[in-house]
PDB file of C-alpha atoms in Angstrom:
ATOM      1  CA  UNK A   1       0.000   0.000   0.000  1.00  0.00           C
ATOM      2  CA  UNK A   2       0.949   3.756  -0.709  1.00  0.00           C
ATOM      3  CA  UNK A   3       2.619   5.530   2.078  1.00  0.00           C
ATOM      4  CA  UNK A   4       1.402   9.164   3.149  1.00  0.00           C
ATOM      5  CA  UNK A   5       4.731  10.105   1.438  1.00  0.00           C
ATOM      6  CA  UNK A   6       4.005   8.276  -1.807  1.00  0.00           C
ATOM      7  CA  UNK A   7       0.657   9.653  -2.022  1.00  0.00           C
ATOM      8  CA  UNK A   8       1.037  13.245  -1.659  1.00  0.00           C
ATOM      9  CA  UNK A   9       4.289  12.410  -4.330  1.00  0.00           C
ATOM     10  CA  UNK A  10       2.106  11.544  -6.872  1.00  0.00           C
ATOM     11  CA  UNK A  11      -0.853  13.644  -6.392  1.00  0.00           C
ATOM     12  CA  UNK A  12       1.393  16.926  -6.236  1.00  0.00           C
ATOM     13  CA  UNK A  13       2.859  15.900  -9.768  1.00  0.00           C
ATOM     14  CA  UNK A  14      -0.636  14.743 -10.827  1.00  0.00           C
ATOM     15  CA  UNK A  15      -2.464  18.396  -9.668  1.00  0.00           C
ATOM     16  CA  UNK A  16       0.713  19.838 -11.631  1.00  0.00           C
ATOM     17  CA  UNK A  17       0.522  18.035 -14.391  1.00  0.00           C
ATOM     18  CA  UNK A  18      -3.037  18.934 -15.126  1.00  0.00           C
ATOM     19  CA  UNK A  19      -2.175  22.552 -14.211  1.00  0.00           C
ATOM     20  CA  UNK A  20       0.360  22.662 -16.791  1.00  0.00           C
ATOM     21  CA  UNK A  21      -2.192  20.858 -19.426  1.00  0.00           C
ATOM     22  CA  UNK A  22      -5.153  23.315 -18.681  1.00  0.00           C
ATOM     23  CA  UNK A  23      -2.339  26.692 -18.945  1.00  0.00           C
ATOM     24  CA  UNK A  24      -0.048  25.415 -21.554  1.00  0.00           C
ATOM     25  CA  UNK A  25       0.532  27.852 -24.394  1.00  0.00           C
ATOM     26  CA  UNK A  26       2.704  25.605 -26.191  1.00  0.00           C
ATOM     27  CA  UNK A  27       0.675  23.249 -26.924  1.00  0.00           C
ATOM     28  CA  UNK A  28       1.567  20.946 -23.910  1.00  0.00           C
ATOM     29  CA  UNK A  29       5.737  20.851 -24.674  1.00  0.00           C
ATOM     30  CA  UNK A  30       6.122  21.856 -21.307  1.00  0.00           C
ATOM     31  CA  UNK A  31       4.227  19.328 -20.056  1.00  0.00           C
ATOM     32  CA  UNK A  32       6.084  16.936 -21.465  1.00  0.00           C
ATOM     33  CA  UNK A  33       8.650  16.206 -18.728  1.00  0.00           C
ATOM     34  CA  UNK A  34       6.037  15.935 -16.208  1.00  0.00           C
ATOM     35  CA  UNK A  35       5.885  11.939 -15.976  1.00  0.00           C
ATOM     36  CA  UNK A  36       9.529  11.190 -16.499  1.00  0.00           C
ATOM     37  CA  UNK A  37       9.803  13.437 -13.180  1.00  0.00           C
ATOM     38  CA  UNK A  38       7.036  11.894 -11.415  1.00  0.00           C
ATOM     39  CA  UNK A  39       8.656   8.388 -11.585  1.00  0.00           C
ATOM     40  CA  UNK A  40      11.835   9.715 -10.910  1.00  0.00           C
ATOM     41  CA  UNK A  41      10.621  11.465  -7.321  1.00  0.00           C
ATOM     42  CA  UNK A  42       8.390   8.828  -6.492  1.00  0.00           C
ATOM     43  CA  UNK A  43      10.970   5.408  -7.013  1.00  0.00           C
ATOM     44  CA  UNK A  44      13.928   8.132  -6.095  1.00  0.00           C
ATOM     45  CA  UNK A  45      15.651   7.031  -9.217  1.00  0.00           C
ATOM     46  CA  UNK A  46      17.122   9.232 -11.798  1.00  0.00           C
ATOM     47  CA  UNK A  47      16.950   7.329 -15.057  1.00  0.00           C
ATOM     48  CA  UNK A  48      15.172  10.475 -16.462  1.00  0.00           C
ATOM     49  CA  UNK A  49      17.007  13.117 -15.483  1.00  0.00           C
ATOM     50  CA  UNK A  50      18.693  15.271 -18.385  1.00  0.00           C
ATOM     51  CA  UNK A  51      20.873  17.546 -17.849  1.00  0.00           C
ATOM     52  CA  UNK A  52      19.671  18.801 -21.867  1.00  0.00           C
ATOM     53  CA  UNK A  53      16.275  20.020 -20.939  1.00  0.00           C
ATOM     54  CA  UNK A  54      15.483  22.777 -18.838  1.00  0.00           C
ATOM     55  CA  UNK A  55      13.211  21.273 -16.982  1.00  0.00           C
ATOM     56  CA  UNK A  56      15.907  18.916 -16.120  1.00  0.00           C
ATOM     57  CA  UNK A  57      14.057  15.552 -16.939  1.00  0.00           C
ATOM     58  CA  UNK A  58      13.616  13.747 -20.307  1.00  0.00           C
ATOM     59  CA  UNK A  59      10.434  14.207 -22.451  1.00  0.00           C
ATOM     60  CA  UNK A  60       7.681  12.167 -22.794  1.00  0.00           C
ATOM     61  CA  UNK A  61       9.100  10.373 -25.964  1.00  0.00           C
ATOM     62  CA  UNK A  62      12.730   9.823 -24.629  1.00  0.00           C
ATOM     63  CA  UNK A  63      11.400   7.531 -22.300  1.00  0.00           C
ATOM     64  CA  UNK A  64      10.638   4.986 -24.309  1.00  0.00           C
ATOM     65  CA  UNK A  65      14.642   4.791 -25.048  1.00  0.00           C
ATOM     66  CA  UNK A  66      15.346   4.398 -21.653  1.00  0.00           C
ATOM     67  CA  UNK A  67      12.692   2.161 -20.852  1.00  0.00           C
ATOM     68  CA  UNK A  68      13.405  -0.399 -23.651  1.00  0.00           C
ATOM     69  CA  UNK A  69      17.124  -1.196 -22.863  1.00  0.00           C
ATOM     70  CA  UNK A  70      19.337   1.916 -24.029  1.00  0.00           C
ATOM     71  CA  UNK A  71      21.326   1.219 -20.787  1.00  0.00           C
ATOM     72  CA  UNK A  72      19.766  -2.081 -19.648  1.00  0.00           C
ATOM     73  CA  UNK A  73      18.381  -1.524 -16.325  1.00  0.00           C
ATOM     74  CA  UNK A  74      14.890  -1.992 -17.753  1.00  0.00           C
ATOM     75  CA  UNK A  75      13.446  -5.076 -18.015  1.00  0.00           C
ATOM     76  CA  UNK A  76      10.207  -6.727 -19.579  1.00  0.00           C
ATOM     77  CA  UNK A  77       7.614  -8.524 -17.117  1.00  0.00           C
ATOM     78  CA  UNK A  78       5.512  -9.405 -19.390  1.00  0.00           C
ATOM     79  CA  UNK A  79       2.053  -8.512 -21.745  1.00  0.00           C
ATOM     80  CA  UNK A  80      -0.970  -7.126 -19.823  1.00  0.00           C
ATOM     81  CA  UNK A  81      -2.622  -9.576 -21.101  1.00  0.00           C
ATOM     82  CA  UNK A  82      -1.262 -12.393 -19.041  1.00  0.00           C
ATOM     83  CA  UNK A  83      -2.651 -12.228 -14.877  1.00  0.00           C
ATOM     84  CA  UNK A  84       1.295 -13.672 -14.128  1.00  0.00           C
ATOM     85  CA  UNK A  85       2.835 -10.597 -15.322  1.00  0.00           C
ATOM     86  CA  UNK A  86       0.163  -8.157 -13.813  1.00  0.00           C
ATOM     87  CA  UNK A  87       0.668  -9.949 -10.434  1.00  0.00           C
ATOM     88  CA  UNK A  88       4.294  -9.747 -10.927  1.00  0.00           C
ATOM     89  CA  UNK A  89       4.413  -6.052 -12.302  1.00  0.00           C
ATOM     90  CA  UNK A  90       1.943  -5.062  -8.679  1.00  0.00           C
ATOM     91  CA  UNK A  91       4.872  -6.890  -6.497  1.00  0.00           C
ATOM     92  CA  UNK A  92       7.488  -5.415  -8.266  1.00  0.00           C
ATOM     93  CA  UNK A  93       5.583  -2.015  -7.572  1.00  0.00           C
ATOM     94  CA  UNK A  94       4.418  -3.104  -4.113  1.00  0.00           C
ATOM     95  CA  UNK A  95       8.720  -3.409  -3.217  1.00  0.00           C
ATOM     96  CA  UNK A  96       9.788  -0.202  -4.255  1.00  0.00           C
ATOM     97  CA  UNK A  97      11.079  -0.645  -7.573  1.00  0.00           C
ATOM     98  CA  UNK A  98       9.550   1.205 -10.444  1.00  0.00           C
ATOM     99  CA  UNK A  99       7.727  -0.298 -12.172  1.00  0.00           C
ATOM    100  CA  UNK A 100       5.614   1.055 -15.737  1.00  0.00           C
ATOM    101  CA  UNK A 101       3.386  -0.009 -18.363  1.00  0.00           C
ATOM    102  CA  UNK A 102       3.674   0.861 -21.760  1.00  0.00           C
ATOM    103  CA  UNK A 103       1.024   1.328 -24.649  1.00  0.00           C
ATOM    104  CA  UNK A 104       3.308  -0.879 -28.183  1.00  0.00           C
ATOM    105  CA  UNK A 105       0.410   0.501 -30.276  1.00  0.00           C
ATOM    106  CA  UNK A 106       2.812   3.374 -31.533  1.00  0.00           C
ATOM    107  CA  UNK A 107       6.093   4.686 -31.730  1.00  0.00           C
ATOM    108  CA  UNK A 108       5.733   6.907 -28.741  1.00  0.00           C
ATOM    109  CA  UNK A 109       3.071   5.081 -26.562  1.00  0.00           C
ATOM    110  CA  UNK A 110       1.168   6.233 -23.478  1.00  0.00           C
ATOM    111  CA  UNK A 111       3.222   5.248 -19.877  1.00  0.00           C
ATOM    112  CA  UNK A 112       1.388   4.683 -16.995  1.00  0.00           C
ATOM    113  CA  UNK A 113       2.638   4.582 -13.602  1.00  0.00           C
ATOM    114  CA  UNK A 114       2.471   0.990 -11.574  1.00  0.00           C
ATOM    115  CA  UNK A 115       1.678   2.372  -8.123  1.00  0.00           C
ATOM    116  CA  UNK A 116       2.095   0.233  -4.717  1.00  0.00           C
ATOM    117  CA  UNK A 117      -1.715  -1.221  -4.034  1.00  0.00           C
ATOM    118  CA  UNK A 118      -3.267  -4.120  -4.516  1.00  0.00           C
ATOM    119  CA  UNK A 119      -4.937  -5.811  -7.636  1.00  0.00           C
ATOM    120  CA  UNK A 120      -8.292  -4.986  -8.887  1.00  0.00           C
ATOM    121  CA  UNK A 121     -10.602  -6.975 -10.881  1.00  0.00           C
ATOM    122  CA  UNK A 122     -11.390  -5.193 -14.026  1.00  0.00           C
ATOM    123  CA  UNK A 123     -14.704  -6.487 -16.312  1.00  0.00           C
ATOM    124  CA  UNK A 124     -13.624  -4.135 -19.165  1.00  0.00           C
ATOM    125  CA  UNK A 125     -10.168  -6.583 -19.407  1.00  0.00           C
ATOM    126  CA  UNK A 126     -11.832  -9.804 -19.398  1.00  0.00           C
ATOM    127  CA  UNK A 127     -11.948  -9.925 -15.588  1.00  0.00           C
ATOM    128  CA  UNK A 128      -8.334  -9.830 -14.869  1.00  0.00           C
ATOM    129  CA  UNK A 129      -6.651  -8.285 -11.812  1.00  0.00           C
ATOM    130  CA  UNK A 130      -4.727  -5.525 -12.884  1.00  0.00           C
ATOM    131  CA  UNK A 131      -2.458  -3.168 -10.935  1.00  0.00           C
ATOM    132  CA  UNK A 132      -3.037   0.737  -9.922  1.00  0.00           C
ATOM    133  CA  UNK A 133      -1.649   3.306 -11.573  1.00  0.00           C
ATOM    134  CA  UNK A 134      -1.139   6.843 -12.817  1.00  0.00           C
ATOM    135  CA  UNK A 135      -1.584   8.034 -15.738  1.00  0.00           C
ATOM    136  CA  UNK A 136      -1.021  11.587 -16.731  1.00  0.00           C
ATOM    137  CA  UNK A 137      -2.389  12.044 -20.610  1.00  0.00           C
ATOM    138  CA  UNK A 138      -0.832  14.578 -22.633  1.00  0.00           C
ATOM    139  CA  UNK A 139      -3.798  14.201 -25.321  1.00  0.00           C
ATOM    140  CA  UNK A 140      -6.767  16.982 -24.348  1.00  0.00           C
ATOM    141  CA  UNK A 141      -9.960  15.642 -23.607  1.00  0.00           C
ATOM    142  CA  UNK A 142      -8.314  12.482 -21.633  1.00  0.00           C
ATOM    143  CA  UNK A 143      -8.283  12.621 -17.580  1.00  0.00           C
ATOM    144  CA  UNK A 144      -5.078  12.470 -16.258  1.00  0.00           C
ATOM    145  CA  UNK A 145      -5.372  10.413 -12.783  1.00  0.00           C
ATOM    146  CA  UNK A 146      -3.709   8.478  -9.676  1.00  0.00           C
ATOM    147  CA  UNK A 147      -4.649   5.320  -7.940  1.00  0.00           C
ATOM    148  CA  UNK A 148      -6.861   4.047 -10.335  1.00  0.00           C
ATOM    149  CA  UNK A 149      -6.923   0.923 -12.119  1.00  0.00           C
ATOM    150  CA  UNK A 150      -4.868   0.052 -15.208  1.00  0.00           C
ATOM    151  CA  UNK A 151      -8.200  -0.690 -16.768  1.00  0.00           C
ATOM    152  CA  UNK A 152      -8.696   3.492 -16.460  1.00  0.00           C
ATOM    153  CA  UNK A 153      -5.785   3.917 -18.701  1.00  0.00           C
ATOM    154  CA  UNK A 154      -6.488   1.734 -21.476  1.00  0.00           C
ATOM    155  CA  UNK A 155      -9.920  -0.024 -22.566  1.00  0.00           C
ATOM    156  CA  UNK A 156      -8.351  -3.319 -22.953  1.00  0.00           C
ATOM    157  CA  UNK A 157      -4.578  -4.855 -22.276  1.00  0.00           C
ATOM    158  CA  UNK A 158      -3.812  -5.683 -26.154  1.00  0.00           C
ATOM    159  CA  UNK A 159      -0.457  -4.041 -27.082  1.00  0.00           C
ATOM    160  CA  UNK A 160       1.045  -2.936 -23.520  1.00  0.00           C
ATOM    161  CA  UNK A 161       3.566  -4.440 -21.915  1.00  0.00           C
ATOM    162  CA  UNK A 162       4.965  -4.241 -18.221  1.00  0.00           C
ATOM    163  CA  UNK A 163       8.499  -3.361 -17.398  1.00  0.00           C
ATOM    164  CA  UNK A 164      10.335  -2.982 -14.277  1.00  0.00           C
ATOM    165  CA  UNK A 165      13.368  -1.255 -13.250  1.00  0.00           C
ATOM    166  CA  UNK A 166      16.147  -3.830 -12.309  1.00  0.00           C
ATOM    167  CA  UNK A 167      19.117  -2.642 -10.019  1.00  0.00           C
TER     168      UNK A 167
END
């Protein structure tokens, strides 16, 4: 379960990421840090911190080249689609390491944040237990959230995959 600590981590970043979102006036660039930081302050790791952006954290879209083995400390659970991995991918979370899932569907696809909780059943996925999350959407009209199911991120698990970082 979520510490005090954890929580307020993740809703600060969540209540700024949608502040950003609503004010942007670049079309949401600036936003576009906002998750790479989140992880980053609420694993304390720093795989996503850039010393190239002002912000001081990757974009959105330079994740995914962290994430998928540029320096190998990422590794794959599993699909979404399988109850192992999601079980695995909530322990994982659940011990402190970070943990993500990832949309495969495109070239830059939508991360979601595997938060410490427990699983919950979800009918829209065929009834399997699936982790919490966040999930801060930089596409407008989407709701940008925290400790909600993975279901609330995607409609069903086809394309994502789980990874976990490995020390």
């Amino acid at each position: 379960t979520m510490t005090e600590r954890s929580r307020t981590i993740i809703q600060d970043y969540l209540e700024e990421f949608k502040y950003c979102k609503k004010s942007s006036t670049k079309g949401m660039m600036d936003c576009k840090h906002i998750t790479a930081e989140a992880i980053c302050a609420f694993y304390e790791i720093d795989d996503f911190k850039s010393d190239e952006h002002s912000s001081g954290f990757v974009n959105y879209e330079e994740m995914h080249d962290i994430i998928f083995g540029k320096f190998g400390t990422w590794k794959a659970i599993g699909k979404a689609s399988e109850q192992s991995s999601l079980r695995k991918a909530q322990e994982k979370a659940n011990n402190g390491q970070a943990t993500v899932a990832v949309s495969m569907k495109s070239k830059y696809g939508h991360v979601a944040i595997i938060l410490p909780g427990t699983l919950e059943k979800a009918p829209s996925w065929g009834g399997l237990k699936v982790p919490v999350c966040a999930s801060f959407f930089l596409v407008r009209g989407l709701d940008s959230f925290a400790e909600k199911s993975l279901a609330y991120a995607w409609s069903s698990p086809e394309d994502i995959i789980l990874y976990c970082k490995e020390d």
